[in-house]
Amino acid sequence: MKHLLRLAFFVICATDIFAQPPSVQWYQTYVVGVRLCEFFTVKQTPDGGYICGGQERSTIRPSNSWIMKWNSNGGAVWSRVYGGNGSQACNSICPTADGGFLCAGVHDLDQEDFLLLKLNANGDSLWSRTYGGAGDDACAVIQPTADGGFVLAGRTASFGSGQADFWLLKVNSNGDSLWSRTYGGPSPETCYTLDQTTDGGFILAGVTRSFGDSNNDFWLVKTDDDGDSLWSRSFRLPGYTYCRSVFQTPDGGYAMGGYTSEYDALPYGDFLLVKADANGDSLWSRIYGSNQYTEKCTAMQMTRESGFILVGLCYNREYDSFPNCMLVKTDANGDSLWGRRFGLGAQGILYAHCQSIQQTQDHGFIICGKTTHNVGDTEGLLFKTYPDNASLIGLDPDTLAFGDVWIGRAVEDSFRIINLSSETMAIQSITSNYPVFPSVEGTFSIPPAGRHNVLYTVTLPDTFNYRGTLTIQGSEDQATLPVSAHGIWTELRPNPSAIHLGQVSVSDTVDTTLTLFSAGNTFLTVDSIRLTAHHFTVTLPPADTIPAYGSTLIAVRYIAATTESVSDTLIIENSAGTPLTIPLSIGNSSVDDATGMIPNEFFLDQNYPNPFNPSTSIAFDLPRRAFVSMEVFDLLGRHTASLLSQTINPGHHSVQWSCTDCSSGLYLVRMHVEGRAYTRKMLFIR
């Protein structure tokens, strides 16, 4: 393994590394049953509170899953245990869209099975499911998927090819199994963690003994959205390594957190962070620890700054009988920013064994696990840190990225200022370092933990990439909000700006084209085209999007059916905003009369050619100016087409009919003029 770096630090209850780590804001312990309780997982809920999952154990009866809801200040809202037939444990929990929760873990009757438990918002059990086979199967993690379902991951001894394999199970929102996949070799593999990737697939991580050397190695498996394996990678590092968390990083790669030990057991161990690229190839790895201490990382999370926070246990190998909680924060490159050992001995707590961590909305951290006041008893532990290096001013969102903005058009939006302090905060000004972004005048106050909504308008004067900041100046602190936008502009321009066809003979077809240009720095869409009088026909190419500085052609056709002057207007609706209008016109049409004589009677001639496919010409005579309608029907009398409905001057005339969508057979063309009807049969053959 290349790029292995050991970052040594010595932590004795709040020793600085590079920055001041946050201290404990509050902590809570809780116990149910017979005082053998612990939490394995914690998540912040949409209401700002927390949900914990774990286990309530007993030496004289089966253990139970234990779920507990807390408010944002660490006050207990409700606590529930679930079990009965066999032992249970909740290893992972996630809020659901209906305000309830899904808890995943292990159900052990005669052998272990995956357990899935659905709760409502009050913790009442709605249903439960188990999944497994003849061997032991243990679920480590659950995660919602983009399609509204869920995936569960862990290890299986019932299925697969080895002693134990990774097992990935997809279920719908009702817990019904949709598919499952196993991954592994002849020796044991255990999956501890997964993350859904941006391509809809999944990344699973844990340990392997089938691949790599004979010791435990980090193992990474990438799948598509159906769970089919795309690739897998093992990471050979010194000693025995245990991967407990994996996340896809903003650059498309993956970060894995866990620990490494010289032996396959404590008391030796160090925190371990490994970074891989999008193909799973190792970029770097970092070890955090010292020879004096044992550090075992149990969970890792990405922070909002794209760095990492690792949590676990830490104790002095010579002096400590019990471990305490250890936090290490790094930047995106794995370089340590700070580390802290949280000793709660002043509260009479012998040790703190931490299992799960999440960054909270106020940039602090919520951590759960177990602790004890008396040897032999354990209690569930939940504690919260103050915001990490936090400004007293919180911003939601923490960046304003507008993307493309049409120049000259106002964009309205808002952001919230959050008072993270315990005192009333006065906001003295909100200013911008770039003139296109607004300044918000006036002062206002925000109560402790309160929020203030700020409305603003952005108007861009030109087509540039704008980068700026809004500075929020408070009475005790200052915060900045990055703002970015790209000015775009376009205009639809025609060539020519008007079409005049001059004089056209009756029955002639005249074709021309109209060029449409996108004159700006962004694409333009043609939303619709229409004619006001429908004398002409227009055809737009299949692609109705014109690239920046690009063009497209519109086909324009006129079929002369009268000797009178004709005008029309083409209206083009487009994304630039203002509809484009183009005048269309022809001059007087001449009479198509080979003899130069005016006919002496009304007459409908036989179409030619006949039979025809697909077009035919229909000639007719008018001895005087008259209103003419001409229609086509099939033999069942159903209307097929309207060819004429207008006043026409005397002479010999003809119209064209194209029957591209017709069925083979006989058709009737019927001309109505001065109260009389004239009919001819036409035969269309495909």
mmCIF file of C-alpha atoms in Angstrom, residues 300-663:
data_model
loop_
_atom_site.group_PDB
_atom_site.id
_atom_site.type_symbol
_atom_site.label_atom_id
_atom_site.label_comp_id
_atom_site.label_asym_id
_atom_site.label_seq_id
_atom_site.Cartn_x
_atom_site.Cartn_y
_atom_site.Cartn_z
ATOM 1 C CA MET A 300 -16.394 7.825 10.492
ATOM 2 C CA GLN A 301 -18.465 10.557 8.825
ATOM 3 C CA MET A 302 -17.784 13.191 6.186
ATOM 4 C CA THR A 303 -18.070 16.736 7.490
ATOM 5 C CA ARG A 304 -19.771 19.582 5.693
ATOM 6 C CA GLU A 305 -16.333 20.959 4.789
ATOM 7 C CA SER A 306 -15.632 17.656 2.894
ATOM 8 C CA GLY A 307 -13.243 16.577 5.632
ATOM 9 C CA PHE A 308 -13.726 13.666 8.014
ATOM 10 C CA ILE A 309 -14.589 13.051 11.668
ATOM 11 C CA LEU A 310 -13.567 9.738 13.252
ATOM 12 C CA VAL A 311 -14.872 8.471 16.582
ATOM 13 C CA GLY A 312 -13.933 5.514 18.742
ATOM 14 C CA LEU A 313 -12.311 4.513 21.995
ATOM 15 C CA CYS A 314 -8.945 5.474 23.422
ATOM 16 C CA TYR A 315 -7.085 4.446 26.554
ATOM 17 C CA ASN A 316 -3.593 4.523 27.987
ATOM 18 C CA ARG A 317 -2.110 1.043 27.849
ATOM 19 C CA GLU A 318 -0.290 1.488 31.144
ATOM 20 C CA TYR A 319 -2.681 3.480 33.306
ATOM 21 C CA ASP A 320 -6.271 3.268 32.047
ATOM 22 C CA SER A 321 -8.451 0.381 33.084
ATOM 23 C CA PHE A 322 -11.351 1.601 30.947
ATOM 24 C CA PRO A 323 -11.502 3.414 27.579
ATOM 25 C CA ASN A 324 -12.840 6.868 26.884
ATOM 26 C CA CYS A 325 -14.268 8.424 23.750
ATOM 27 C CA MET A 326 -11.823 9.694 21.137
ATOM 28 C CA LEU A 327 -12.551 12.132 18.256
ATOM 29 C CA VAL A 328 -10.206 12.994 15.369
ATOM 30 C CA LYS A 329 -11.098 15.611 12.769
ATOM 31 C CA THR A 330 -9.222 15.880 9.458
ATOM 32 C CA ASP A 331 -9.373 17.924 6.289
ATOM 33 C CA ALA A 332 -10.199 16.455 2.861
ATOM 34 C CA ASN A 333 -6.613 15.214 2.483
ATOM 35 C CA GLY A 334 -6.677 13.342 5.764
ATOM 36 C CA ASP A 335 -4.427 15.828 7.554
ATOM 37 C CA SER A 336 -5.372 16.039 11.215
ATOM 38 C CA LEU A 337 -6.992 19.278 12.376
ATOM 39 C CA TRP A 338 -7.558 18.285 15.965
ATOM 40 C CA GLY A 339 -8.058 15.311 18.254
ATOM 41 C CA ARG A 340 -9.768 15.060 21.594
ATOM 42 C CA ARG A 341 -10.237 12.469 24.276
ATOM 43 C CA PHE A 342 -13.504 12.976 26.127
ATOM 44 C CA GLY A 343 -13.164 11.923 29.757
ATOM 45 C CA LEU A 344 -16.371 12.130 31.779
ATOM 46 C CA GLY A 345 -14.825 11.027 35.058
ATOM 47 C CA ALA A 346 -15.925 14.203 36.814
ATOM 48 C CA GLN A 347 -19.488 12.974 36.443
ATOM 49 C CA GLY A 348 -18.662 9.644 38.108
ATOM 50 C CA ILE A 349 -18.521 7.795 34.741
ATOM 51 C CA LEU A 350 -15.864 5.103 34.610
ATOM 52 C CA TYR A 351 -15.629 4.934 30.807
ATOM 53 C CA ALA A 352 -17.277 5.992 27.558
ATOM 54 C CA HIS A 353 -17.362 3.525 24.661
ATOM 55 C CA CYS A 354 -18.572 5.411 21.559
ATOM 56 C CA GLN A 355 -20.130 3.645 18.562
ATOM 57 C CA SER A 356 -21.668 6.237 16.206
ATOM 58 C CA ILE A 357 -21.320 9.909 15.255
ATOM 59 C CA GLN A 358 -23.087 12.453 13.066
ATOM 60 C CA GLN A 359 -22.429 16.127 12.420
ATOM 61 C CA THR A 360 -25.413 18.152 13.575
ATOM 62 C CA GLN A 361 -27.224 21.046 11.949
ATOM 63 C CA ASP A 362 -25.317 23.576 14.089
ATOM 64 C CA HIS A 363 -21.918 22.053 13.060
ATOM 65 C CA GLY A 364 -21.456 20.224 16.330
ATOM 66 C CA PHE A 365 -21.372 16.435 16.722
ATOM 67 C CA ILE A 366 -23.805 13.964 18.302
ATOM 68 C CA ILE A 367 -22.219 10.754 19.618
ATOM 69 C CA CYS A 368 -23.705 7.631 21.163
ATOM 70 C CA GLY A 369 -22.442 4.472 22.798
ATOM 71 C CA LYS A 370 -22.344 3.066 26.287
ATOM 72 C CA THR A 371 -20.911 3.975 29.656
ATOM 73 C CA THR A 372 -20.969 2.818 33.257
ATOM 74 C CA HIS A 373 -21.017 4.141 36.786
ATOM 75 C CA ASN A 374 -20.521 0.696 38.287
ATOM 76 C CA VAL A 375 -18.388 -2.179 37.090
ATOM 77 C CA GLY A 376 -20.607 -4.729 35.349
ATOM 78 C CA ASP A 377 -23.480 -2.365 34.492
ATOM 79 C CA THR A 378 -23.749 -0.415 31.265
ATOM 80 C CA GLU A 379 -25.991 2.466 30.301
ATOM 81 C CA GLY A 380 -26.820 4.059 27.003
ATOM 82 C CA LEU A 381 -24.739 7.190 26.443
ATOM 83 C CA LEU A 382 -25.593 10.193 24.252
ATOM 84 C CA PHE A 383 -23.612 13.410 24.225
ATOM 85 C CA LYS A 384 -23.419 16.499 22.052
ATOM 86 C CA THR A 385 -20.479 18.814 21.391
ATOM 87 C CA TYR A 386 -20.596 22.515 20.837
ATOM 88 C CA PRO A 387 -20.309 23.652 17.208
ATOM 89 C CA ASP A 388 -16.881 22.867 15.825
ATOM 90 C CA ASN A 389 -14.838 26.081 15.426
ATOM 91 C CA ALA A 390 -18.245 27.550 14.837
ATOM 92 C CA SER A 391 -19.137 31.076 14.165
ATOM 93 C CA LEU A 392 -21.952 32.167 16.410
ATOM 94 C CA ILE A 393 -23.766 32.910 13.150
ATOM 95 C CA GLY A 394 -25.149 29.991 11.166
ATOM 96 C CA LEU A 395 -26.283 30.316 7.543
ATOM 97 C CA ASP A 396 -28.809 28.195 5.664
ATOM 98 C CA PRO A 397 -27.865 27.531 2.930
ATOM 99 C CA ASP A 398 -24.137 28.055 3.424
ATOM 100 C CA THR A 399 -23.563 29.063 -0.213
ATOM 101 C CA LEU A 400 -25.667 30.782 -2.884
ATOM 102 C CA ALA A 401 -24.925 29.250 -6.290
ATOM 103 C CA PHE A 402 -27.361 30.575 -8.878
ATOM 104 C CA GLY A 403 -25.820 28.998 -11.974
ATOM 105 C CA ASP A 404 -27.114 30.590 -15.179
ATOM 106 C CA VAL A 405 -28.999 33.870 -14.705
ATOM 107 C CA TRP A 406 -30.540 35.829 -17.590
ATOM 108 C CA ILE A 407 -29.062 39.316 -17.660
ATOM 109 C CA GLY A 408 -31.549 42.032 -16.881
ATOM 110 C CA ARG A 409 -33.954 39.633 -15.183
ATOM 111 C CA ALA A 410 -34.332 39.802 -11.424
ATOM 112 C CA VAL A 411 -33.808 36.582 -9.441
ATOM 113 C CA GLU A 412 -35.378 36.587 -6.001
ATOM 114 C CA ASP A 413 -34.378 34.212 -3.228
ATOM 115 C CA SER A 414 -33.742 34.094 0.490
ATOM 116 C CA PHE A 415 -31.391 32.691 3.104
ATOM 117 C CA ARG A 416 -31.664 32.249 6.840
ATOM 118 C CA ILE A 417 -29.392 33.635 9.535
ATOM 119 C CA ILE A 418 -29.292 31.356 12.591
ATOM 120 C CA ASN A 419 -28.218 32.498 16.033
ATOM 121 C CA LEU A 420 -26.076 29.659 17.402
ATOM 122 C CA SER A 421 -25.272 31.435 20.642
ATOM 123 C CA SER A 422 -27.131 31.465 23.935
ATOM 124 C CA GLU A 423 -27.629 35.241 23.870
ATOM 125 C CA THR A 424 -29.705 37.575 21.705
ATOM 126 C CA MET A 425 -27.647 38.572 18.663
ATOM 127 C CA ALA A 426 -27.810 41.911 16.832
ATOM 128 C CA ILE A 427 -27.143 41.789 13.076
ATOM 129 C CA GLN A 428 -25.665 45.176 12.217
ATOM 130 C CA SER A 429 -25.246 44.922 8.440
ATOM 131 C CA ILE A 430 -25.285 42.642 5.417
ATOM 132 C CA THR A 431 -23.014 43.899 2.648
ATOM 133 C CA SER A 432 -21.590 42.653 -0.630
ATOM 134 C CA ASN A 433 -18.081 42.969 -2.064
ATOM 135 C CA TYR A 434 -19.418 42.964 -5.634
ATOM 136 C CA PRO A 435 -21.852 45.535 -6.984
ATOM 137 C CA VAL A 436 -24.182 43.053 -8.648
ATOM 138 C CA PHE A 437 -25.094 41.504 -5.308
ATOM 139 C CA PRO A 438 -27.341 43.493 -3.023
ATOM 140 C CA SER A 439 -26.710 45.082 0.315
ATOM 141 C CA VAL A 440 -29.427 44.576 2.906
ATOM 142 C CA GLU A 441 -29.941 47.739 4.899
ATOM 143 C CA GLY A 442 -31.002 48.085 8.514
ATOM 144 C CA THR A 443 -30.337 46.176 11.714
ATOM 145 C CA PHE A 444 -32.318 43.465 13.456
ATOM 146 C CA SER A 445 -31.991 41.082 16.388
ATOM 147 C CA ILE A 446 -32.266 37.292 16.559
ATOM 148 C CA PRO A 447 -33.095 35.519 19.832
ATOM 149 C CA PRO A 448 -31.020 32.548 21.057
ATOM 150 C CA ALA A 449 -31.401 29.601 18.646
ATOM 151 C CA GLY A 450 -33.652 31.833 16.531
ATOM 152 C CA ARG A 451 -33.686 32.279 12.754
ATOM 153 C CA HIS A 452 -34.174 35.320 10.538
ATOM 154 C CA ASN A 453 -35.166 35.060 6.884
ATOM 155 C CA VAL A 454 -33.424 37.535 4.551
ATOM 156 C CA LEU A 455 -34.980 38.298 1.167
ATOM 157 C CA TYR A 456 -32.838 39.654 -1.648
ATOM 158 C CA THR A 457 -32.793 40.195 -5.417
ATOM 159 C CA VAL A 458 -29.938 39.529 -7.841
ATOM 160 C CA THR A 459 -29.786 41.271 -11.238
ATOM 161 C CA LEU A 460 -26.807 40.713 -13.552
ATOM 162 C CA PRO A 461 -25.805 43.501 -15.955
ATOM 163 C CA ASP A 462 -23.629 41.480 -18.322
ATOM 164 C CA THR A 463 -22.506 38.008 -19.383
ATOM 165 C CA PHE A 464 -19.720 37.277 -16.881
ATOM 166 C CA ASN A 465 -18.954 34.660 -14.247
ATOM 167 C CA TYR A 466 -19.646 36.543 -11.043
ATOM 168 C CA ARG A 467 -18.058 35.526 -7.734
ATOM 169 C CA GLY A 468 -18.673 37.427 -4.543
ATOM 170 C CA THR A 469 -19.554 37.201 -0.878
ATOM 171 C CA LEU A 470 -22.226 38.545 1.381
ATOM 172 C CA THR A 471 -20.795 39.575 4.741
ATOM 173 C CA ILE A 472 -23.102 39.277 7.730
ATOM 174 C CA GLN A 473 -21.824 41.437 10.562
ATOM 175 C CA GLY A 474 -23.164 40.630 13.991
ATOM 176 C CA SER A 475 -22.568 42.320 17.313
ATOM 177 C CA GLU A 476 -20.272 39.503 18.478
ATOM 178 C CA ASP A 477 -19.263 37.692 15.296
ATOM 179 C CA GLN A 478 -19.104 37.794 11.518
ATOM 180 C CA ALA A 479 -19.977 35.263 8.805
ATOM 181 C CA THR A 480 -19.561 35.235 5.034
ATOM 182 C CA LEU A 481 -21.814 33.690 2.435
ATOM 183 C CA PRO A 482 -20.221 32.835 -0.953
ATOM 184 C CA VAL A 483 -22.338 33.885 -3.941
ATOM 185 C CA SER A 484 -21.839 32.899 -7.579
ATOM 186 C CA ALA A 485 -23.754 33.373 -10.815
ATOM 187 C CA HIS A 486 -23.164 33.254 -14.549
ATOM 188 C CA GLY A 487 -24.817 35.890 -16.718
ATOM 189 C CA ILE A 488 -26.440 34.507 -19.860
ATOM 190 C CA TRP A 489 -28.189 36.223 -22.755
ATOM 191 C CA THR A 490 -29.556 35.283 -26.133
ATOM 192 C CA GLU A 491 -31.895 36.617 -28.789
ATOM 193 C CA LEU A 492 -33.675 34.883 -31.652
ATOM 194 C CA ARG A 493 -32.922 36.642 -34.946
ATOM 195 C CA PRO A 494 -34.414 35.731 -38.345
ATOM 196 C CA ASN A 495 -32.934 35.946 -41.836
ATOM 197 C CA PRO A 496 -34.765 37.253 -43.773
ATOM 198 C CA SER A 497 -36.940 39.331 -41.451
ATOM 199 C CA ALA A 498 -39.909 39.003 -43.881
ATOM 200 C CA ILE A 499 -40.819 36.692 -46.791
ATOM 201 C CA HIS A 500 -42.554 37.980 -49.964
ATOM 202 C CA LEU A 501 -42.933 35.469 -52.815
ATOM 203 C CA GLY A 502 -44.107 37.853 -55.550
ATOM 204 C CA GLN A 503 -46.588 36.540 -58.177
ATOM 205 C CA VAL A 504 -47.351 32.812 -58.133
ATOM 206 C CA SER A 505 -49.434 30.785 -60.607
ATOM 207 C CA VAL A 506 -52.498 29.058 -59.231
ATOM 208 C CA SER A 507 -51.728 25.414 -58.326
ATOM 209 C CA ASP A 508 -47.999 26.139 -58.135
ATOM 210 C CA THR A 509 -46.007 25.121 -55.016
ATOM 211 C CA VAL A 510 -43.290 27.497 -53.848
ATOM 212 C CA ASP A 511 -40.684 26.468 -51.243
ATOM 213 C CA THR A 512 -38.257 28.722 -49.383
ATOM 214 C CA THR A 513 -36.383 28.707 -46.082
ATOM 215 C CA LEU A 514 -36.051 30.928 -43.048
ATOM 216 C CA THR A 515 -32.857 30.901 -40.932
ATOM 217 C CA LEU A 516 -33.117 31.390 -37.174
ATOM 218 C CA PHE A 517 -30.001 32.496 -35.272
ATOM 219 C CA SER A 518 -29.262 32.253 -31.520
ATOM 220 C CA ALA A 519 -27.324 35.458 -30.988
ATOM 221 C CA GLY A 520 -26.262 34.989 -27.345
ATOM 222 C CA ASN A 521 -23.941 32.921 -25.120
ATOM 223 C CA THR A 522 -26.440 30.204 -24.240
ATOM 224 C CA PHE A 523 -28.674 27.784 -26.101
ATOM 225 C CA LEU A 524 -32.137 28.792 -27.176
ATOM 226 C CA THR A 525 -35.221 26.603 -27.486
ATOM 227 C CA VAL A 526 -38.043 27.057 -29.990
ATOM 228 C CA ASP A 527 -41.145 26.336 -27.943
ATOM 229 C CA SER A 528 -43.809 26.621 -30.652
ATOM 230 C CA ILE A 529 -44.461 27.963 -34.170
ATOM 231 C CA ARG A 530 -47.850 29.038 -35.474
ATOM 232 C CA LEU A 531 -49.502 30.927 -38.344
ATOM 233 C CA THR A 532 -52.220 33.505 -37.895
ATOM 234 C CA ALA A 533 -54.084 32.750 -41.198
ATOM 235 C CA HIS A 534 -52.761 29.282 -42.174
ATOM 236 C CA HIS A 535 -52.195 30.117 -45.844
ATOM 237 C CA PHE A 536 -48.613 28.835 -45.604
ATOM 238 C CA THR A 537 -47.124 25.694 -44.069
ATOM 239 C CA VAL A 538 -43.922 25.708 -41.986
ATOM 240 C CA THR A 539 -41.738 22.829 -40.851
ATOM 241 C CA LEU A 540 -39.214 22.958 -37.999
ATOM 242 C CA PRO A 541 -36.356 20.398 -37.870
ATOM 243 C CA PRO A 542 -36.709 17.657 -35.204
ATOM 244 C CA ALA A 543 -34.127 19.353 -32.957
ATOM 245 C CA ASP A 544 -35.824 22.433 -31.509
ATOM 246 C CA THR A 545 -32.770 23.597 -29.512
ATOM 247 C CA ILE A 546 -30.346 26.060 -31.113
ATOM 248 C CA PRO A 547 -26.845 26.164 -29.541
ATOM 249 C CA ALA A 548 -25.167 29.411 -28.541
ATOM 250 C CA TYR A 549 -24.262 31.373 -31.667
ATOM 251 C CA GLY A 550 -25.812 28.586 -33.754
ATOM 252 C CA SER A 551 -28.649 28.504 -36.269
ATOM 253 C CA THR A 552 -31.409 26.304 -37.675
ATOM 254 C CA LEU A 553 -33.608 26.343 -40.790
ATOM 255 C CA ILE A 554 -37.388 26.491 -41.035
ATOM 256 C CA ALA A 555 -38.960 25.249 -44.286
ATOM 257 C CA VAL A 556 -41.747 27.510 -45.621
ATOM 258 C CA ARG A 557 -44.161 26.337 -48.368
ATOM 259 C CA TYR A 558 -47.025 28.025 -50.216
ATOM 260 C CA ILE A 559 -49.452 26.194 -52.532
ATOM 261 C CA ALA A 560 -51.320 28.755 -54.648
ATOM 262 C CA ALA A 561 -55.067 28.126 -54.550
ATOM 263 C CA THR A 562 -56.330 31.584 -55.479
ATOM 264 C CA THR A 563 -55.442 34.483 -57.725
ATOM 265 C CA GLU A 564 -55.792 36.951 -54.871
ATOM 266 C CA SER A 565 -52.969 38.419 -52.815
ATOM 267 C CA VAL A 566 -52.345 36.477 -49.610
ATOM 268 C CA SER A 567 -50.676 37.532 -46.349
ATOM 269 C CA ASP A 568 -49.898 35.606 -43.198
ATOM 270 C CA THR A 569 -47.797 35.977 -40.030
ATOM 271 C CA LEU A 570 -45.415 33.410 -38.579
ATOM 272 C CA ILE A 571 -45.137 33.632 -34.768
ATOM 273 C CA ILE A 572 -42.265 31.801 -33.042
ATOM 274 C CA GLU A 573 -42.368 31.392 -29.234
ATOM 275 C CA ASN A 574 -38.876 30.895 -27.782
ATOM 276 C CA SER A 575 -36.924 30.762 -24.532
ATOM 277 C CA ALA A 576 -35.466 34.249 -25.053
ATOM 278 C CA GLY A 577 -38.833 35.575 -23.941
ATOM 279 C CA THR A 578 -40.176 37.861 -26.697
ATOM 280 C CA PRO A 579 -42.085 36.037 -29.488
ATOM 281 C CA LEU A 580 -40.600 36.526 -32.957
ATOM 282 C CA THR A 581 -43.075 37.654 -35.683
ATOM 283 C CA ILE A 582 -42.277 37.298 -39.403
ATOM 284 C CA PRO A 583 -44.609 38.601 -42.157
ATOM 285 C CA LEU A 584 -45.330 36.204 -45.057
ATOM 286 C CA SER A 585 -46.987 37.331 -48.294
ATOM 287 C CA ILE A 586 -47.469 36.716 -52.051
ATOM 288 C CA GLY A 587 -48.643 38.994 -54.869
ATOM 289 C CA ASN A 588 -51.627 38.327 -57.192
ATOM 290 C CA SER A 589 -51.645 34.768 -58.550
ATOM 291 C CA SER A 590 -52.120 34.218 -62.283
ATOM 292 C CA VAL A 591 -54.827 31.885 -63.722
ATOM 293 C CA ASP A 592 -53.502 28.555 -64.970
ATOM 294 C CA ASP A 593 -55.442 28.565 -68.301
ATOM 295 C CA ALA A 594 -53.799 26.982 -71.317
ATOM 296 C CA THR A 595 -56.417 28.304 -73.741
ATOM 297 C CA GLY A 596 -56.580 31.796 -72.357
ATOM 298 C CA MET A 597 -60.397 31.478 -72.337
ATOM 299 C CA ILE A 598 -62.782 31.659 -69.413
ATOM 300 C CA PRO A 599 -64.759 28.379 -68.998
ATOM 301 C CA ASN A 600 -68.478 28.567 -69.709
ATOM 302 C CA GLU A 601 -69.604 26.163 -66.956
ATOM 303 C CA PHE A 602 -68.688 24.757 -63.540
ATOM 304 C CA PHE A 603 -66.810 21.478 -63.941
ATOM 305 C CA LEU A 604 -64.867 19.023 -61.741
ATOM 306 C CA ASP A 605 -62.351 17.074 -63.772
ATOM 307 C CA GLN A 606 -61.075 13.573 -63.020
ATOM 308 C CA ASN A 607 -57.995 13.643 -60.836
ATOM 309 C CA TYR A 608 -54.630 12.817 -62.383
ATOM 310 C CA PRO A 609 -52.920 10.480 -61.973
ATOM 311 C CA ASN A 610 -55.561 7.946 -61.013
ATOM 312 C CA PRO A 611 -54.798 5.517 -59.396
ATOM 313 C CA PHE A 612 -52.233 7.537 -57.415
ATOM 314 C CA ASN A 613 -49.674 7.297 -54.617
ATOM 315 C CA PRO A 614 -49.212 9.492 -52.698
ATOM 316 C CA SER A 615 -50.265 12.708 -54.499
ATOM 317 C CA THR A 616 -52.733 13.611 -57.189
ATOM 318 C CA SER A 617 -53.915 16.787 -58.949
ATOM 319 C CA ILE A 618 -57.608 17.725 -59.064
ATOM 320 C CA ALA A 619 -58.597 20.225 -61.789
ATOM 321 C CA PHE A 620 -61.806 22.260 -61.882
ATOM 322 C CA ASP A 621 -63.353 25.108 -63.927
ATOM 323 C CA LEU A 622 -65.156 28.235 -62.787
ATOM 324 C CA PRO A 623 -67.060 30.383 -65.327
ATOM 325 C CA ARG A 624 -67.307 33.243 -62.851
ATOM 326 C CA ARG A 625 -66.005 34.293 -59.437
ATOM 327 C CA ALA A 626 -67.552 32.040 -56.803
ATOM 328 C CA PHE A 627 -67.091 30.585 -53.332
ATOM 329 C CA VAL A 628 -65.749 27.018 -53.662
ATOM 330 C CA SER A 629 -65.451 24.297 -51.049
ATOM 331 C CA MET A 630 -63.779 20.997 -51.841
ATOM 332 C CA GLU A 631 -63.593 18.000 -49.477
ATOM 333 C CA VAL A 632 -62.529 14.343 -49.589
ATOM 334 C CA PHE A 633 -64.505 11.426 -48.061
ATOM 335 C CA ASP A 634 -63.963 7.668 -47.887
ATOM 336 C CA LEU A 635 -66.652 5.227 -49.113
ATOM 337 C CA LEU A 636 -68.201 5.131 -45.617
ATOM 338 C CA GLY A 637 -68.809 8.876 -45.784
ATOM 339 C CA ARG A 638 -66.116 9.752 -43.286
ATOM 340 C CA HIS A 639 -64.436 13.104 -43.808
ATOM 341 C CA THR A 640 -60.810 12.706 -44.839
ATOM 342 C CA ALA A 641 -59.547 16.124 -45.958
ATOM 343 C CA SER A 642 -60.580 19.725 -46.709
ATOM 344 C CA LEU A 643 -58.904 21.069 -49.849
ATOM 345 C CA LEU A 644 -60.633 24.397 -50.471
ATOM 346 C CA SER A 645 -62.937 26.825 -48.688
ATOM 347 C CA GLN A 646 -62.621 30.265 -50.290
ATOM 348 C CA THR A 647 -63.720 32.623 -53.041
ATOM 349 C CA ILE A 648 -61.880 32.035 -56.361
ATOM 350 C CA ASN A 649 -61.741 34.031 -59.572
ATOM 351 C CA PRO A 650 -62.993 32.490 -62.897
ATOM 352 C CA GLY A 651 -60.660 30.212 -64.824
ATOM 353 C CA HIS A 652 -59.105 26.769 -64.932
ATOM 354 C CA HIS A 653 -57.737 25.772 -61.527
ATOM 355 C CA SER A 654 -56.223 22.761 -59.787
ATOM 356 C CA VAL A 655 -55.351 21.673 -56.272
ATOM 357 C CA GLN A 656 -52.975 19.021 -54.995
ATOM 358 C CA TRP A 657 -53.891 16.338 -52.480
ATOM 359 C CA SER A 658 -51.321 14.165 -50.731
ATOM 360 C CA CYS A 659 -52.625 11.014 -49.054
ATOM 361 C CA THR A 660 -49.564 9.822 -47.123
ATOM 362 C CA ASP A 661 -51.511 8.531 -44.094
ATOM 363 C CA CYS A 662 -54.442 7.003 -45.994
ATOM 364 C CA SER A 663 -55.405 3.377 -46.399
#
